[in-house]
Short mmCIF file of C-alpha atoms in Angstrom, two decimals:
data_model
loop_
_atom_site.label_atom_id
_atom_site.label_comp_id
_atom_site.label_asym_id
_atom_site.label_seq_id
_atom_site.Cartn_x
_atom_site.Cartn_y
_atom_site.Cartn_z
CA UNK F 22 0.00 0.00 0.00
CA UNK F 23 1.54 3.31 -1.10
CA UNK F 24 0.87 5.98 1.53
CA UNK F 25 0.96 9.77 1.27
CA UNK F 26 -0.73 12.71 2.98
CA UNK F 27 -4.04 11.92 1.27
CA UNK F 28 -4.49 8.41 2.65
CA UNK F 29 -2.24 8.55 5.71
CA UNK F 30 -5.12 8.34 8.20
CA UNK F 31 -6.53 5.26 6.48
CA UNK F 32 -3.12 3.59 6.50
CA UNK F 33 -2.54 4.53 10.13
CA UNK F 34 -5.83 2.91 11.08
CA UNK F 35 -4.87 -0.30 9.30
CA UNK F 36 -1.42 -0.27 10.87
CA UNK F 37 -2.85 0.18 14.37
CA UNK F 38 -5.37 -2.59 13.71
CA UNK F 39 -2.92 -5.21 12.43
CA UNK F 40 0.30 -4.37 14.28
CA UNK F 41 -0.69 -6.22 17.49
CA UNK F 42 -1.32 -9.36 15.41
CA UNK F 43 2.06 -9.30 13.65
CA UNK F 44 4.56 -12.04 14.43
CA UNK F 45 7.31 -9.67 13.35
CA UNK F 46 7.78 -6.39 11.49
CA UNK F 47 10.30 -5.43 8.80
CA UNK F 48 11.37 -1.81 8.31
CA UNK F 49 13.29 -0.34 5.39
CA UNK F 50 14.19 3.15 4.18
CA UNK F 51 14.62 4.69 0.75
CA UNK F 52 16.92 7.69 0.99
CA UNK F 53 18.35 10.43 -1.20
CA UNK F 54 21.77 8.88 -0.62
CA UNK F 55 23.37 5.96 1.17
CA UNK F 56 27.06 6.33 0.36
CA UNK F 57 29.77 8.06 2.41
CA UNK F 58 33.52 8.52 2.16
CA UNK F 59 35.65 5.40 1.56
CA UNK F 60 36.33 4.99 5.29
CA UNK F 61 32.60 4.43 5.92
CA UNK F 62 32.36 1.36 3.69
CA UNK F 63 31.40 -1.69 5.76
CA UNK F 64 33.83 -4.61 5.36
CA UNK F 65 33.18 -8.30 5.91
CA UNK F 66 35.45 -8.43 8.97
CA UNK F 67 33.92 -5.45 10.77
CA UNK F 68 32.48 -6.23 14.20
CA UNK F 69 28.93 -4.91 14.89
CA UNK F 70 30.13 -1.80 16.72
CA UNK F 71 32.38 -0.82 13.80
CA UNK F 72 29.55 -1.46 11.32
CA UNK F 73 27.24 0.74 13.40
CA UNK F 74 29.80 3.55 13.65
CA UNK F 75 30.41 3.53 9.89
CA UNK F 76 26.68 3.44 9.09
CA UNK F 77 25.96 6.28 11.52
CA UNK F 78 28.61 8.40 9.80
CA UNK F 79 26.67 7.97 6.53
CA UNK F 80 23.31 8.75 8.15
CA UNK F 81 24.75 11.96 9.61
CA UNK F 82 25.40 13.26 6.10
CA UNK F 83 22.74 15.61 4.63
CA UNK F 84 20.67 12.80 3.12
CA UNK F 85 16.92 12.59 3.56
CA UNK F 86 14.37 9.81 3.82
CA UNK F 87 12.18 9.45 0.73
CA UNK F 88 10.07 6.49 1.83
CA UNK F 89 9.59 4.55 5.05
CA UNK F 90 8.74 0.93 4.31
CA UNK F 91 6.91 -1.07 6.98
CA UNK F 92 5.77 -4.63 6.43
CA UNK F 93 3.70 -6.60 8.95
CA UNK F 94 3.95 -10.38 8.90
CA UNK F 95 0.90 -12.08 10.41
CA UNK F 96 1.11 -15.86 10.82
CA UNK F 97 -2.22 -17.20 9.56
CA UNK F 98 -1.29 -20.86 9.89
CA UNK F 99 1.97 -22.39 11.17
CA UNK F 100 4.72 -21.35 8.77
CA UNK F 101 2.39 -19.34 6.51
CA UNK F 102 2.37 -15.55 6.75
CA UNK F 103 0.17 -12.79 5.38
CA UNK F 104 2.24 -9.72 4.47
CA UNK F 105 0.89 -6.18 4.83
CA UNK F 106 3.33 -3.65 3.30
CA UNK F 107 3.09 0.12 3.79
CA UNK F 108 5.32 2.37 1.65
CA UNK F 109 5.07 5.83 3.21
CA UNK F 110 6.28 8.87 1.25
CA UNK F 111 7.78 11.39 3.69
CA UNK F 112 8.85 14.96 2.96
CA UNK F 113 9.86 17.71 5.46
CA UNK F 114 7.81 20.58 4.05
CA UNK F 115 8.12 24.06 5.60
CA UNK F 116 5.31 25.58 7.68
CA UNK F 117 4.21 28.88 9.19
CA UNK F 118 2.40 28.64 12.54
CA UNK F 119 2.09 30.80 15.66
CA UNK F 120 1.82 29.66 19.26
CA UNK F 121 -0.93 30.64 21.72
CA UNK F 122 0.91 33.90 22.45
CA UNK F 123 1.23 34.85 18.80
CA UNK F 124 4.91 34.04 18.48
CA UNK F 125 6.10 32.57 15.20
CA UNK F 126 7.10 28.89 15.35
CA UNK F 127 10.06 28.89 13.03
CA UNK F 128 11.97 26.13 11.32
CA UNK F 129 14.92 26.48 9.00
CA UNK F 130 14.38 25.57 5.37
CA UNK F 131 15.40 21.92 5.37
CA UNK F 132 18.57 21.32 3.36
CA UNK F 133 18.49 18.11 1.38
CA UNK F 134 21.53 16.35 -0.08
CA UNK F 135 21.14 14.15 -3.16
CA UNK F 136 23.33 11.33 -4.39
CA UNK F 137 23.25 10.95 -8.17
CA UNK F 138 23.52 7.15 -7.99
CA UNK F 139 20.70 6.89 -5.43
CA UNK F 140 18.43 9.20 -7.45
CA UNK F 141 19.06 7.15 -10.57
CA UNK F 142 18.31 3.93 -8.67
CA UNK F 143 15.03 5.31 -7.32
CA UNK F 144 14.02 6.65 -10.73
CA UNK F 145 14.86 3.34 -12.37
CA UNK F 146 12.60 1.55 -9.89
CA UNK F 147 9.62 3.77 -10.62
CA UNK F 148 9.62 6.13 -7.63
CA UNK F 149 7.12 8.97 -8.13
CA UNK F 150 9.22 12.03 -7.26
CA UNK F 151 6.33 14.45 -7.81
CA UNK F 152 4.18 12.53 -5.33
CA UNK F 153 7.08 12.52 -2.85
CA UNK F 154 7.46 16.31 -2.93
CA UNK F 155 3.79 17.32 -3.25
CA UNK F 156 2.10 14.69 -1.05
CA UNK F 157 4.81 13.24 1.20
CA UNK F 158 3.81 12.96 4.86
CA UNK F 159 5.51 15.81 6.68
CA UNK F 160 7.74 15.35 9.73
CA UNK F 161 9.95 17.46 11.96
CA UNK F 162 12.23 17.38 15.01
CA UNK F 163 10.90 16.63 18.48
CA UNK F 164 11.49 20.15 19.81
CA UNK F 165 9.64 21.68 16.86
CA UNK F 166 6.79 19.21 17.39
CA UNK F 167 6.40 20.44 20.97
CA UNK F 168 6.09 24.02 19.74
CA UNK F 169 3.58 23.03 17.08
CA UNK F 170 1.42 21.15 19.59
CA UNK F 171 1.03 24.43 21.48
CA UNK F 172 -0.59 25.97 18.39
CA UNK F 173 -3.47 23.46 18.36
CA UNK F 174 -6.89 24.76 19.44
CA UNK F 175 -7.38 24.35 23.18
CA UNK F 176 -3.72 23.58 23.84
CA UNK F 177 -2.64 24.09 27.45
CA UNK F 178 -0.28 26.92 28.32
CA UNK F 179 3.41 26.18 28.36
CA UNK F 180 4.45 24.12 31.40
CA UNK F 181 0.87 23.39 32.55
CA UNK F 182 0.23 20.13 30.74
CA UNK F 183 1.43 16.83 32.24
CA UNK F 184 3.64 14.60 30.10
CA UNK F 185 1.91 11.99 27.98
CA UNK F 186 1.75 8.51 29.42
CA UNK F 187 3.78 5.78 27.79
CA UNK F 188 1.78 3.52 25.54
CA UNK F 189 -0.67 6.30 24.63
CA UNK F 190 -2.62 6.66 27.88
CA UNK F 191 -5.78 6.88 25.84
CA UNK F 192 -8.24 5.41 28.31
CA UNK F 193 -8.72 8.64 30.26
CA UNK F 194 -9.10 10.62 27.02
CA UNK F 195 -6.68 13.35 28.10
CA UNK F 196 -4.34 12.86 25.15
CA UNK F 197 -7.02 12.53 22.49
CA UNK F 198 -7.90 15.41 20.15
CA UNK F 199 -11.16 17.19 20.84
CA UNK F 200 -12.84 19.97 18.83
CA UNK F 201 -13.04 23.41 20.45
CA UNK F 202 -14.90 25.50 17.88
CA UNK F 203 -18.70 25.47 18.42
CA UNK F 204 -19.39 24.54 14.80
CA UNK F 205 -16.93 21.64 14.98
CA UNK F 206 -18.42 20.37 18.24
CA UNK F 207 -21.91 20.50 16.71
CA UNK F 208 -20.69 18.70 13.58
CA UNK F 209 -19.03 15.91 15.58
CA UNK F 210 -22.08 15.45 17.82
CA UNK F 211 -24.44 15.33 14.83
CA UNK F 212 -22.32 12.77 13.01
CA UNK F 213 -21.91 10.62 16.13
CA UNK F 214 -25.70 10.60 16.56
CA UNK F 215 -26.10 9.43 12.96
CA UNK F 216 -23.44 6.75 13.54
CA UNK F 217 -25.30 5.57 16.65
CA UNK F 218 -28.56 5.37 14.69
CA UNK F 219 -26.77 3.44 11.93
CA UNK F 220 -25.21 1.01 14.41
CA UNK F 221 -28.60 0.40 16.03
CA UNK F 222 -30.25 -0.23 12.64
CA UNK F 223 -27.84 -3.03 11.78
CA UNK F 224 -27.03 -1.46 8.42
CA UNK F 225 -24.13 -2.65 6.29
CA UNK F 226 -22.51 0.63 5.25
CA UNK F 227 -22.73 4.35 6.02
CA UNK F 228 -21.02 7.20 4.18
CA UNK F 229 -19.66 9.97 6.37
CA UNK F 230 -19.76 13.57 5.10
CA UNK F 231 -16.65 15.35 3.85
CA UNK F 232 -14.52 16.86 6.62
CA UNK F 233 -11.02 18.08 7.36
CA UNK F 234 -8.27 15.78 8.66
CA UNK F 235 -8.61 16.94 12.28
CA UNK F 236 -12.36 16.22 12.48
CA UNK F 237 -11.77 12.88 10.75
CA UNK F 238 -9.24 11.93 13.45
CA UNK F 239 -11.64 12.98 16.22
CA UNK F 240 -14.45 10.91 14.71
CA UNK F 241 -12.21 7.89 14.14
CA UNK F 242 -11.32 7.87 17.85
CA UNK F 243 -14.90 8.39 19.03
CA UNK F 244 -16.32 5.71 16.75
CA UNK F 245 -13.64 3.25 17.86
CA UNK F 246 -14.56 3.93 21.51
CA UNK F 247 -18.35 3.94 21.19
CA UNK F 248 -18.78 1.37 18.41
CA UNK F 249 -15.73 -0.93 18.35
CA UNK F 250 -17.48 -3.34 15.98
CA UNK F 251 -17.57 -0.70 13.23
CA UNK F 252 -14.71 -0.11 10.78
CA UNK F 253 -13.91 3.34 9.36
CA UNK F 254 -12.35 3.40 5.90
CA UNK F 255 -11.21 6.20 3.61
CA UNK F 256 -11.91 5.54 -0.04
CA UNK F 257 -10.60 7.23 -3.15
CA UNK F 258 -12.88 9.46 -5.17
CA UNK F 259 -12.44 10.94 -8.64
CA UNK F 260 -11.66 14.41 -7.27
CA UNK F 261 -9.08 13.11 -4.77
CA UNK F 262 -7.55 9.84 -6.00
CA UNK F 263 -5.13 8.00 -3.70
#
């Protein structure tokens, strides 16, 4: 499954659903470069620590991740596995946000190094570079993430929020997104009422109205809590293929 910003929420839901069932998980990266100076080349006689040190020296070069590959292996019968691959395009796009006090949350324009041999390899294997740049799932450093979280509606003032619990801590609902705008609260409540009516009717399928990514995340969490037997899926449409 190729994943970008358009279908990331759908893929995340599938990943969360099937990850606990996986016997093991494989992870791979496609990068803008994987080669370093001659002294970073791993040799057959290198012990693990030397291999790690050489590989880290390459990673520290200005190369970027193009895709994160995750594959779940679920053992259906002894010795027989069902594979669920996720190829996630990632791209560190710039942003312009302000915190609750109106201060600009800044990030430097991300410098990206390219290796000609790696770019040729990716091109030769059909990588969609336009999709990578225009629809890659964005990411940033941990300290920038903390600043961005403060810009969300209803975010607590700096230093007043307790740290998140390990493992998600979702049972008490404190770390789950909630709408704060009156129109969003009304929209979520109306949709949840329709979902409850649908669940009670025993229907086979219900189409949710169009909404932004934040409201979709709120509804996904609420439906999972209130109606765990229901499955929420995002499907492609002609105006937004994915």
